[in-house]
PDB file of C-alpha atoms and ligand atoms in Angstrom:
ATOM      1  CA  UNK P   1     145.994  29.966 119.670  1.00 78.00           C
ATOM      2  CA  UNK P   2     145.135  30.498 123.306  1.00 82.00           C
ATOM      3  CA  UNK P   3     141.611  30.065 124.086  1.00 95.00           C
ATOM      4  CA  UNK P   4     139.817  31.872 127.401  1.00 97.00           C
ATOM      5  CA  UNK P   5     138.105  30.647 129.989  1.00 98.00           C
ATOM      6  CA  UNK P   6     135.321  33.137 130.389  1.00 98.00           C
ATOM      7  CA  UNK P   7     133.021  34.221 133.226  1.00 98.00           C
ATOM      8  CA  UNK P   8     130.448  36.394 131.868  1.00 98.00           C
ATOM      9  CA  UNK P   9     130.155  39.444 129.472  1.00 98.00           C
ATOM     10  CA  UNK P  10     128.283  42.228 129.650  1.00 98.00           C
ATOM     11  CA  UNK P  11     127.389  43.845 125.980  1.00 97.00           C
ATOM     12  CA  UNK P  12     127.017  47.623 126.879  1.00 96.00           C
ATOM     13  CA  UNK P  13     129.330  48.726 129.689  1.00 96.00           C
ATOM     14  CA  UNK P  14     129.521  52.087 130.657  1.00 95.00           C
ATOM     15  CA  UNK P  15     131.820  52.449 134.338  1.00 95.00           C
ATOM     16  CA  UNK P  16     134.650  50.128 133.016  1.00 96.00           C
ATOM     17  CA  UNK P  17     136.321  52.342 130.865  1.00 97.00           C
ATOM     18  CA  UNK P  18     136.286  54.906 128.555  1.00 97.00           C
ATOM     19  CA  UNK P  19     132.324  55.702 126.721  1.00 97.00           C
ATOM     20  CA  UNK P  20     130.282  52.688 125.712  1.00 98.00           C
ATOM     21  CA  UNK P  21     132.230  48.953 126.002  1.00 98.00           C
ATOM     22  CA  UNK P  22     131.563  45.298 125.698  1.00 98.00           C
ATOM     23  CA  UNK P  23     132.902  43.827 128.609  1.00 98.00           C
ATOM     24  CA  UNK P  24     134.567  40.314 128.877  1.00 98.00           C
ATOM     25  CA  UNK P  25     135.140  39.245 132.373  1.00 98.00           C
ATOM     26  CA  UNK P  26     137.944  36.318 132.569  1.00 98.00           C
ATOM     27  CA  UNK P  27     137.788  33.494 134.926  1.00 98.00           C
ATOM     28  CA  UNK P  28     140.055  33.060 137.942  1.00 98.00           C
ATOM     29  CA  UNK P  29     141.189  35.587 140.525  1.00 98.00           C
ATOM     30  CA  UNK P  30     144.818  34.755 142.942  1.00 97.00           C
ATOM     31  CA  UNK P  31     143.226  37.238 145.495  1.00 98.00           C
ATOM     32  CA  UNK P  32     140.735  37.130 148.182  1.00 97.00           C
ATOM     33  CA  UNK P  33     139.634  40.168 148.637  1.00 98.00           C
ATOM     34  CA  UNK P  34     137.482  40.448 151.497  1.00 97.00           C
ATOM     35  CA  UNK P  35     135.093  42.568 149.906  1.00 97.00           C
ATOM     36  CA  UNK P  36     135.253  40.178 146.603  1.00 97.00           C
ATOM     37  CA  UNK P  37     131.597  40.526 145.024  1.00 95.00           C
ATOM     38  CA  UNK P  38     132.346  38.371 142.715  1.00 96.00           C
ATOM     39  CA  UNK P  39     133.314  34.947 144.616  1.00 97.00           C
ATOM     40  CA  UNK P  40     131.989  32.325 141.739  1.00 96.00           C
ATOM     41  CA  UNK P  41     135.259  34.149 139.260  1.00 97.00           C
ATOM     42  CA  UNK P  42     138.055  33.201 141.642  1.00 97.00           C
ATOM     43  CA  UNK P  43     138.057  29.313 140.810  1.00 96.00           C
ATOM     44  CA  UNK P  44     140.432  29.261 137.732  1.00 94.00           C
ATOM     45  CA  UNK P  45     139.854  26.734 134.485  1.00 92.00           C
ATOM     46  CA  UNK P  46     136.141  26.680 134.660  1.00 94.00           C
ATOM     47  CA  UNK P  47     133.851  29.252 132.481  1.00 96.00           C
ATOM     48  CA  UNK P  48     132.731  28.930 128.878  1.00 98.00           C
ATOM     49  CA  UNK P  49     135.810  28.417 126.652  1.00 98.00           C
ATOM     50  CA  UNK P  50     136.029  30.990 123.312  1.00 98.00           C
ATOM     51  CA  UNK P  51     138.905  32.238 120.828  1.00 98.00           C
ATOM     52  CA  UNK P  52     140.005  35.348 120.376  1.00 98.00           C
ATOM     53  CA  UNK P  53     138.225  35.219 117.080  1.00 98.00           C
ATOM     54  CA  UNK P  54     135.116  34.277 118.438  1.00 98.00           C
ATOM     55  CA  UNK P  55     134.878  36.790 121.190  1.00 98.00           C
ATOM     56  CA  UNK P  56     135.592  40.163 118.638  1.00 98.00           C
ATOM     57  CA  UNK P  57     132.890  38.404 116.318  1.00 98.00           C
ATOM     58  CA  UNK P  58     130.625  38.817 119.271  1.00 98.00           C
ATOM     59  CA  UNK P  59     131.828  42.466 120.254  1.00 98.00           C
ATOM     60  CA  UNK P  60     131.959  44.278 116.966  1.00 98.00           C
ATOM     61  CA  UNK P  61     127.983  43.401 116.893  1.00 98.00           C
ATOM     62  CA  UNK P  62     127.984  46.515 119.300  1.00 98.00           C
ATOM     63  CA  UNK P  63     130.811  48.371 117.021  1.00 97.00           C
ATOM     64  CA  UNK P  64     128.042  51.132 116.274  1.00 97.00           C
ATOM     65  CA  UNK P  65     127.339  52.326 120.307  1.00 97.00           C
ATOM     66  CA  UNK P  66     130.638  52.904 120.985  1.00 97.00           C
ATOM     67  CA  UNK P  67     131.601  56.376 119.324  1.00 94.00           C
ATOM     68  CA  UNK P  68     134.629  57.397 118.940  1.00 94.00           C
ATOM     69  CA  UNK P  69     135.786  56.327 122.840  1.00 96.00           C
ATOM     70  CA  UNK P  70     134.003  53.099 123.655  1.00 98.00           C
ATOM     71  CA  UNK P  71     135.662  49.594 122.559  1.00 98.00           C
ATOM     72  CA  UNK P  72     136.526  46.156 124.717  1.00 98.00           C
ATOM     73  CA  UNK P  73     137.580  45.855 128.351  1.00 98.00           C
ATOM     74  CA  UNK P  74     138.509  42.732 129.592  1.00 98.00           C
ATOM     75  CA  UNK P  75     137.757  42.596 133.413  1.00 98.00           C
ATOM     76  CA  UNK P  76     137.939  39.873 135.768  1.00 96.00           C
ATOM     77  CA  UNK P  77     138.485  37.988 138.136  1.00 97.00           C
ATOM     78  CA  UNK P  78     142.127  38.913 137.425  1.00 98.00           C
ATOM     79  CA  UNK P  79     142.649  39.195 133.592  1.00 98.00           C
ATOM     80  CA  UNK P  80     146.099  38.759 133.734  1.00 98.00           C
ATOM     81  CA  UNK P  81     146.296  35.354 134.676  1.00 98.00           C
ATOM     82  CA  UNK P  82     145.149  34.446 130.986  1.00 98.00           C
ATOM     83  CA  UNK P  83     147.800  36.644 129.608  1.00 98.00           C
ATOM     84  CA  UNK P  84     149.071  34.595 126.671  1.00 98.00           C
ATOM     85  CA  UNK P  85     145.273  34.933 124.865  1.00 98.00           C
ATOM     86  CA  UNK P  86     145.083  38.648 126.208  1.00 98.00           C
ATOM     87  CA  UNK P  87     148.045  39.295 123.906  1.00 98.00           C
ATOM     88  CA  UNK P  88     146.274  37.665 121.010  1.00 98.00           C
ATOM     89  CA  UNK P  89     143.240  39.207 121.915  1.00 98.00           C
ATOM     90  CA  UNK P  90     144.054  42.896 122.456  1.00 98.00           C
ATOM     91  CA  UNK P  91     146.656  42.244 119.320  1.00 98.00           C
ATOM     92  CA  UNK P  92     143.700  40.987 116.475  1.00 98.00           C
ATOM     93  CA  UNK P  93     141.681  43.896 118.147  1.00 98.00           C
ATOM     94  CA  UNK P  94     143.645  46.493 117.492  1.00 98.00           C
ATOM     95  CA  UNK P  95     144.114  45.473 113.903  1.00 98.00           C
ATOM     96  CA  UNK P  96     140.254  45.564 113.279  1.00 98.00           C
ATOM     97  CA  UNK P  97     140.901  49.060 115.003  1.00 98.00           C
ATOM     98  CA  UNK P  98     139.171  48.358 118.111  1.00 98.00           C
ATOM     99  CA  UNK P  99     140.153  50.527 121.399  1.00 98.00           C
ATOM    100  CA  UNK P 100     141.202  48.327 123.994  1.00 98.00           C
ATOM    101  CA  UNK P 101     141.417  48.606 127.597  1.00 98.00           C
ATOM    102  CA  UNK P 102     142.035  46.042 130.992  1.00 98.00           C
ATOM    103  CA  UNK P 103     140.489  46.215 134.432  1.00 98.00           C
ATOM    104  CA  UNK P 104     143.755  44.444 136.449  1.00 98.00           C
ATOM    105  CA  UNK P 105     144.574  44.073 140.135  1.00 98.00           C
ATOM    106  CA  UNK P 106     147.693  43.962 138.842  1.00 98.00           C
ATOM    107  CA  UNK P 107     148.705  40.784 141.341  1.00 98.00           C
ATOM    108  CA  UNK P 108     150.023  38.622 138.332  1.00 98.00           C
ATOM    109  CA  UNK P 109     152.635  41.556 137.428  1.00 98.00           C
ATOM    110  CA  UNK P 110     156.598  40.967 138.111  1.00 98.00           C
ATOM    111  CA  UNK P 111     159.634  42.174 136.159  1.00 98.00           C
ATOM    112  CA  UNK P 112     160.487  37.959 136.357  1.00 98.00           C
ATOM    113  CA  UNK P 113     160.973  36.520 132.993  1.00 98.00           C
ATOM    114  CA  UNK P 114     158.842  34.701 130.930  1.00 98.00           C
ATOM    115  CA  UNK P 115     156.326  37.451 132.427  1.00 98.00           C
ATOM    116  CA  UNK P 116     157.537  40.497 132.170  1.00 98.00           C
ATOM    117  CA  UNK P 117     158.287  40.169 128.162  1.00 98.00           C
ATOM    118  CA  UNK P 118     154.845  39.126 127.628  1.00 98.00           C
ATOM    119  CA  UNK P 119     153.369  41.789 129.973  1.00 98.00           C
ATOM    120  CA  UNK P 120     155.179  44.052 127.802  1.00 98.00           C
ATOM    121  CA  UNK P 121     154.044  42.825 124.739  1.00 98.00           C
ATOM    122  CA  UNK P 122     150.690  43.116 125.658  1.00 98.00           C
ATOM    123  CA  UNK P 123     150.949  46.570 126.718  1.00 98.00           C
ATOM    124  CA  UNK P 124     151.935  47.197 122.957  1.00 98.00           C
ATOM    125  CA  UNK P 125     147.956  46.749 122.126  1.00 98.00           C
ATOM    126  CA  UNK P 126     146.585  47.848 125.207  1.00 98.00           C
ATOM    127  CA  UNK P 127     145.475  51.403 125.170  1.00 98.00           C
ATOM    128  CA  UNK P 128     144.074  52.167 128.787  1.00 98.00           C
ATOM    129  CA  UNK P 129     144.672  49.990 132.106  1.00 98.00           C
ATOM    130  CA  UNK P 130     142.301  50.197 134.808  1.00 98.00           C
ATOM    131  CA  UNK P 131     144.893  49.610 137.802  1.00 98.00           C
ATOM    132  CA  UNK P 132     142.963  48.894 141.235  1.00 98.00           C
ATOM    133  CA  UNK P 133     144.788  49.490 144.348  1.00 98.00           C
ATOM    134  CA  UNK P 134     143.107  48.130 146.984  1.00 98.00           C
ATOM    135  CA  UNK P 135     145.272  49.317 150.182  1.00 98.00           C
ATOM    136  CA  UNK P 136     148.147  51.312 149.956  1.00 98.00           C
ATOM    137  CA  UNK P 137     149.616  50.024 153.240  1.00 98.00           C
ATOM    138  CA  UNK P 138     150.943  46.470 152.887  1.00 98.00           C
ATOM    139  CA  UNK P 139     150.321  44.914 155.889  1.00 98.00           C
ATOM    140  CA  UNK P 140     146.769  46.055 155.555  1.00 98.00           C
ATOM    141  CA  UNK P 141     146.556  44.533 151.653  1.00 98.00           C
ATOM    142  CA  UNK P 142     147.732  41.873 153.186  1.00 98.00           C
ATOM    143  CA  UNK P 143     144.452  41.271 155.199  1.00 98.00           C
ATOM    144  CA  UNK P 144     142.288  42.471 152.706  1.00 98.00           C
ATOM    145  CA  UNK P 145     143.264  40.784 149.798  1.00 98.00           C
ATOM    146  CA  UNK P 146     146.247  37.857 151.217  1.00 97.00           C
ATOM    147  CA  UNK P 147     148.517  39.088 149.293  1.00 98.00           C
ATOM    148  CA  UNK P 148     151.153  41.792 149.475  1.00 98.00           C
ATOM    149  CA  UNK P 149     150.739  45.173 147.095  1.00 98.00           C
ATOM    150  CA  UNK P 150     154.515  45.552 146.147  1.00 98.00           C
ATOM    151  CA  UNK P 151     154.665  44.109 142.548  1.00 98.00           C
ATOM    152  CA  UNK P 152     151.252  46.105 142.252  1.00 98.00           C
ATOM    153  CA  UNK P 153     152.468  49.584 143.179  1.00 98.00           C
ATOM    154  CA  UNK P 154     155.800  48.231 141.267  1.00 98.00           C
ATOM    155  CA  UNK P 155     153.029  47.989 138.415  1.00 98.00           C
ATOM    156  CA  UNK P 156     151.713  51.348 138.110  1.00 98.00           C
ATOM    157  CA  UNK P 157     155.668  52.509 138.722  1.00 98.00           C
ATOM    158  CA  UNK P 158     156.127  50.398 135.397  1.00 98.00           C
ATOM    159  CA  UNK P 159     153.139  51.878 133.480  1.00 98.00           C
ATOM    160  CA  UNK P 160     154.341  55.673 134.805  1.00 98.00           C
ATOM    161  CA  UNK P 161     157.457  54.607 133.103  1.00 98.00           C
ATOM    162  CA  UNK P 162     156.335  53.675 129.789  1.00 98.00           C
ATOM    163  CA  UNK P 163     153.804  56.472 129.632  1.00 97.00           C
ATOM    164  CA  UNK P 164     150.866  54.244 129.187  1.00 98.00           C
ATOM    165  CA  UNK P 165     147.386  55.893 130.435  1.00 97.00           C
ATOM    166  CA  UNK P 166     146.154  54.513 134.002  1.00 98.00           C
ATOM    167  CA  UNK P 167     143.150  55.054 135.605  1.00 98.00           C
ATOM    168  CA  UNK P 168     143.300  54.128 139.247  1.00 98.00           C
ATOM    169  CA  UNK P 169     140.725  52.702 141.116  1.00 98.00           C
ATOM    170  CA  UNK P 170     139.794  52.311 145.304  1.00 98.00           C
ATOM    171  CA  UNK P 171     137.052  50.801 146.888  1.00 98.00           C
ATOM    172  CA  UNK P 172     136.235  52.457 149.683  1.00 98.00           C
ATOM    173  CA  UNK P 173     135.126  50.285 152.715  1.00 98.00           C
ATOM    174  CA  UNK P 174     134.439  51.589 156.075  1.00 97.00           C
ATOM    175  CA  UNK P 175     136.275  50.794 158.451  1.00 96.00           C
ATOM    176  CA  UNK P 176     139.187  49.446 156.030  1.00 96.00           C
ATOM    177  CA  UNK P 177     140.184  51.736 153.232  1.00 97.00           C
ATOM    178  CA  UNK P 178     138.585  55.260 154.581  1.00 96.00           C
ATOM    179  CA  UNK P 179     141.133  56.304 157.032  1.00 97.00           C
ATOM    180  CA  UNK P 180     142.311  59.480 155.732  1.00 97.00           C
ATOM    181  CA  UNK P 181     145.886  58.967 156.678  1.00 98.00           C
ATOM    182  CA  UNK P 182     145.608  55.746 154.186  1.00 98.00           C
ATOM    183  CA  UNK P 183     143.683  57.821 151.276  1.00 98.00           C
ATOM    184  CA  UNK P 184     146.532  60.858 152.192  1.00 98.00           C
ATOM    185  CA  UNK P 185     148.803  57.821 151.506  1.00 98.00           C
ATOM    186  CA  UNK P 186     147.461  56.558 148.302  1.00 98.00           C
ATOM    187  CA  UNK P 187     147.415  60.152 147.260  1.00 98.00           C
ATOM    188  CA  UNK P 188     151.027  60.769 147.699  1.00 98.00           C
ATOM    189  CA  UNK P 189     151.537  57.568 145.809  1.00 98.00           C
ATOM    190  CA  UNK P 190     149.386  58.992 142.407  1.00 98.00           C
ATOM    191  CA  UNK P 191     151.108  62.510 142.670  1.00 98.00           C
ATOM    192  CA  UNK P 192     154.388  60.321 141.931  1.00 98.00           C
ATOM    193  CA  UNK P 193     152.942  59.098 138.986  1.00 98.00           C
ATOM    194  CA  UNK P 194     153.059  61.190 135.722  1.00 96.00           C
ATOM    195  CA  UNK P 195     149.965  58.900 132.980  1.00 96.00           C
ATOM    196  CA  UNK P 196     147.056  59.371 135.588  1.00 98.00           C
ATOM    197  CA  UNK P 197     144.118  60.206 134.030  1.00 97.00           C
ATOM    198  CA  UNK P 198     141.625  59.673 136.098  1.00 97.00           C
ATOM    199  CA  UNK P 199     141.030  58.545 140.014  1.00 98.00           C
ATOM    200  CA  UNK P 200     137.750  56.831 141.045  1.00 97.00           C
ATOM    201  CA  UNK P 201     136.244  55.906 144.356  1.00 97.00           C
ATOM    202  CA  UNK P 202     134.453  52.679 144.474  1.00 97.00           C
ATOM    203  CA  UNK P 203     131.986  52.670 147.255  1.00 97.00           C
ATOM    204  CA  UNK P 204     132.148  49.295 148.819  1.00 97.00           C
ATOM    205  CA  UNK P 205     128.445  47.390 148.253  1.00 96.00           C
ATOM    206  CA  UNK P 206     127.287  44.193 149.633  1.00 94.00           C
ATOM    207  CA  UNK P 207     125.295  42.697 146.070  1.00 92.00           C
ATOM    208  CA  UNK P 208     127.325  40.213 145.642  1.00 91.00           C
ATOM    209  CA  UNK P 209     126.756  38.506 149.288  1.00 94.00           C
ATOM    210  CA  UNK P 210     124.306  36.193 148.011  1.00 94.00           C
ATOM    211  CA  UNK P 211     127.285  34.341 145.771  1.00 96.00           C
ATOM    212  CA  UNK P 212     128.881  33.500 148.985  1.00 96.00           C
ATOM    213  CA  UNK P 213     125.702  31.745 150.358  1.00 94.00           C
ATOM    214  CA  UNK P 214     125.182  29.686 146.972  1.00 95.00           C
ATOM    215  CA  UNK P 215     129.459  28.930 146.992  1.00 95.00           C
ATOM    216  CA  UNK P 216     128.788  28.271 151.016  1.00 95.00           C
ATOM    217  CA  UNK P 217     131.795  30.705 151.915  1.00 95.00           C
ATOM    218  CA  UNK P 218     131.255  33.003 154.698  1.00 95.00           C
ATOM    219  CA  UNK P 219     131.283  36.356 153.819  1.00 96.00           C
ATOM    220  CA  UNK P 220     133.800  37.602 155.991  1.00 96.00           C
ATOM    221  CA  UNK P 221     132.479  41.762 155.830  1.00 96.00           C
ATOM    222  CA  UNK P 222     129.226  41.037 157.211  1.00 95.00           C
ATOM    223  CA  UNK P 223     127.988  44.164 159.033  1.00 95.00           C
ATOM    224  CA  UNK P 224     129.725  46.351 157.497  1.00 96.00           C
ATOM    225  CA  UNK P 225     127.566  48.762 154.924  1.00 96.00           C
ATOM    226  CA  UNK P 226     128.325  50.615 151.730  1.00 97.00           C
ATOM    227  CA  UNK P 227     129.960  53.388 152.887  1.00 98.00           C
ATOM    228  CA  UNK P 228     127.599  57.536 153.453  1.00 98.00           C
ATOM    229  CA  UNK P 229     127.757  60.190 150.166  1.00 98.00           C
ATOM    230  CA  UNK P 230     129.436  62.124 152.642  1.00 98.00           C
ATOM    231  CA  UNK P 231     132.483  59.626 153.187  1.00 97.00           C
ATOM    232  CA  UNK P 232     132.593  59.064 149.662  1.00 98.00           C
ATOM    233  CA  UNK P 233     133.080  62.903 148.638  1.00 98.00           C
ATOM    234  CA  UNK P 234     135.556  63.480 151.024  1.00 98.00           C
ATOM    235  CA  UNK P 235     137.749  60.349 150.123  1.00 98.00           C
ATOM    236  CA  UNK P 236     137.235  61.569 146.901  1.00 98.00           C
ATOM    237  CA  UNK P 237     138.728  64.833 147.640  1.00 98.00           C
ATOM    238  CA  UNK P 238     141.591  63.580 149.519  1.00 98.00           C
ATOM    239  CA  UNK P 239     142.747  60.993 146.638  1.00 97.00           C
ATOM    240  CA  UNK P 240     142.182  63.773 144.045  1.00 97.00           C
ATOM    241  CA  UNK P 241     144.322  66.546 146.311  1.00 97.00           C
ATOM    242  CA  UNK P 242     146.677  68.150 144.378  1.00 96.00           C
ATOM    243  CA  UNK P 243     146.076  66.359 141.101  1.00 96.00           C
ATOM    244  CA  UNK P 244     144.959  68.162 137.489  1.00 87.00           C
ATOM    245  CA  UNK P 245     142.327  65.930 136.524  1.00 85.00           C
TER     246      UNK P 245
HETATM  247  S1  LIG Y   1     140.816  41.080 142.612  1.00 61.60           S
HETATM  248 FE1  LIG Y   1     138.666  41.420 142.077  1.00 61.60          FE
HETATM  249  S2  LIG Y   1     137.847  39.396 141.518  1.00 61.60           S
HETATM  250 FE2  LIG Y   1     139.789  39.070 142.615  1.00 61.60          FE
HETATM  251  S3  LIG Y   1     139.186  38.733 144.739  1.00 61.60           S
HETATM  252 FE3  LIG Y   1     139.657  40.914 144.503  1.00 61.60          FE
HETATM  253  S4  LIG Y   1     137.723  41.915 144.035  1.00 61.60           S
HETATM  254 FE4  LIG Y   1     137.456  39.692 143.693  1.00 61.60          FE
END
């Protein structure tokens, strides 16, 4: 039994996911996203151990808020670096009948084996990813994030595939990710996808700076602020373009 090493949880969720959800985020991240708000999840192996057990004791305390959408997301740092107790997890979940869902980067995902069979296996009892894309242009994920964003885009190729539902996710920064030949980009990419259900800006904030003080990083976006309304409705329109929502 794989146990997880656990950041934080948040009891009633309601932007990670579909309706109400308890909210596990993992420990450890491979990324370094410059706009990271969440510095203190990257360092893998630390967090407050619990079982898979333990942790749907905890959430089906909150079984009655959820309705007939809400359930369990498991966010991170990057989930899927704990993959072996995500299996168990989402697996003893679904057999209490819980709806499950998991907020991914997607940076852990190849078609290599061991992975790939368990990354299938866990899509068996996974019933809605939340797949962020950070940049669709590699060289520029490559700055933003130090790593490339081919096994990612060959992730949501994957889930298009197999039919399972994907909401995609952006952060908008200014500056970074609003160019609207990039967002044209990342729209072209979607429209080749066929399980997209839904397509969400994330405005780029600065709340998280203060971790980056206490972890005595520099924050490396200083100066740059959360991007206008008006910047975020018309990157919303451009990703959207085209798409039946
Ligand atoms: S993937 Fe998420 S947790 Fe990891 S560095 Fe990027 S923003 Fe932070």
């Amino acid at each position: 039994m794989a146990k997880a090493n656990v950041h934080s949880i948040e009891s009633f969720g309601s932007v990670d996911g579909p309706g109400v959800r308890f909210i596990i985020f993992l420990q450890g991240c491979p990324m370094r996203c410059l706009f990271c708000h969440n510095p203190d999840t990257w360092e893998l192996g630390k967090g407050q151990e619990f079982s898979a057990d333990e942790l749907l004791d905890k959430a089906e305390r909150y079984k009655s808020y959820w309705g007939d959408e809400g359930g369990i997301t498991v966010s991170g740092g990057e989930a899927l670096l704990q993959i072996d107790f995500l299996i168990e997890f989402f697996s003893k979940a679904k057999l209490r009948g819980i709806n499950t869902c998991l907020d991914t980067s997607a940076q852990p995902f190849t078609r290599r084996e061991p992975y790939f069979s368990k990354f299938e296996t866990l899509m068996k009892y996974t019933d809605t990813i939340l797949l962020d894309i950070k940049h669709i242009n590699d060289t520029e994920h490559r700055k933003l994030t130090h790593h490339s964003n081919s096994n990612i885009l060959d992730c949501a190729k994957y889930l298009s595939d197999t039919g399972k539902k994907v909401w995609i996710r952006h952060v908008l920064i200014p500056g970074i990710t609003d160019k609207e030949e990039y967002l044209s980009q990342l729209n072209a990419f979607i429209k080749t996808l066929k399980n997209v259900e839904r397509v969400e800006i994330l405005p780029y904030h600065t709340l998280g700076t203060f971790k980056y003080d206490k972890l005595n990083i520099e924050y490396p976006l200083k100066g740059i602020e959360p991007p206008s309304k008006d910047s975020i409705d018309k990157a919303t329109a451009i990703l959207k373009q085209g798409l039946e929502l």
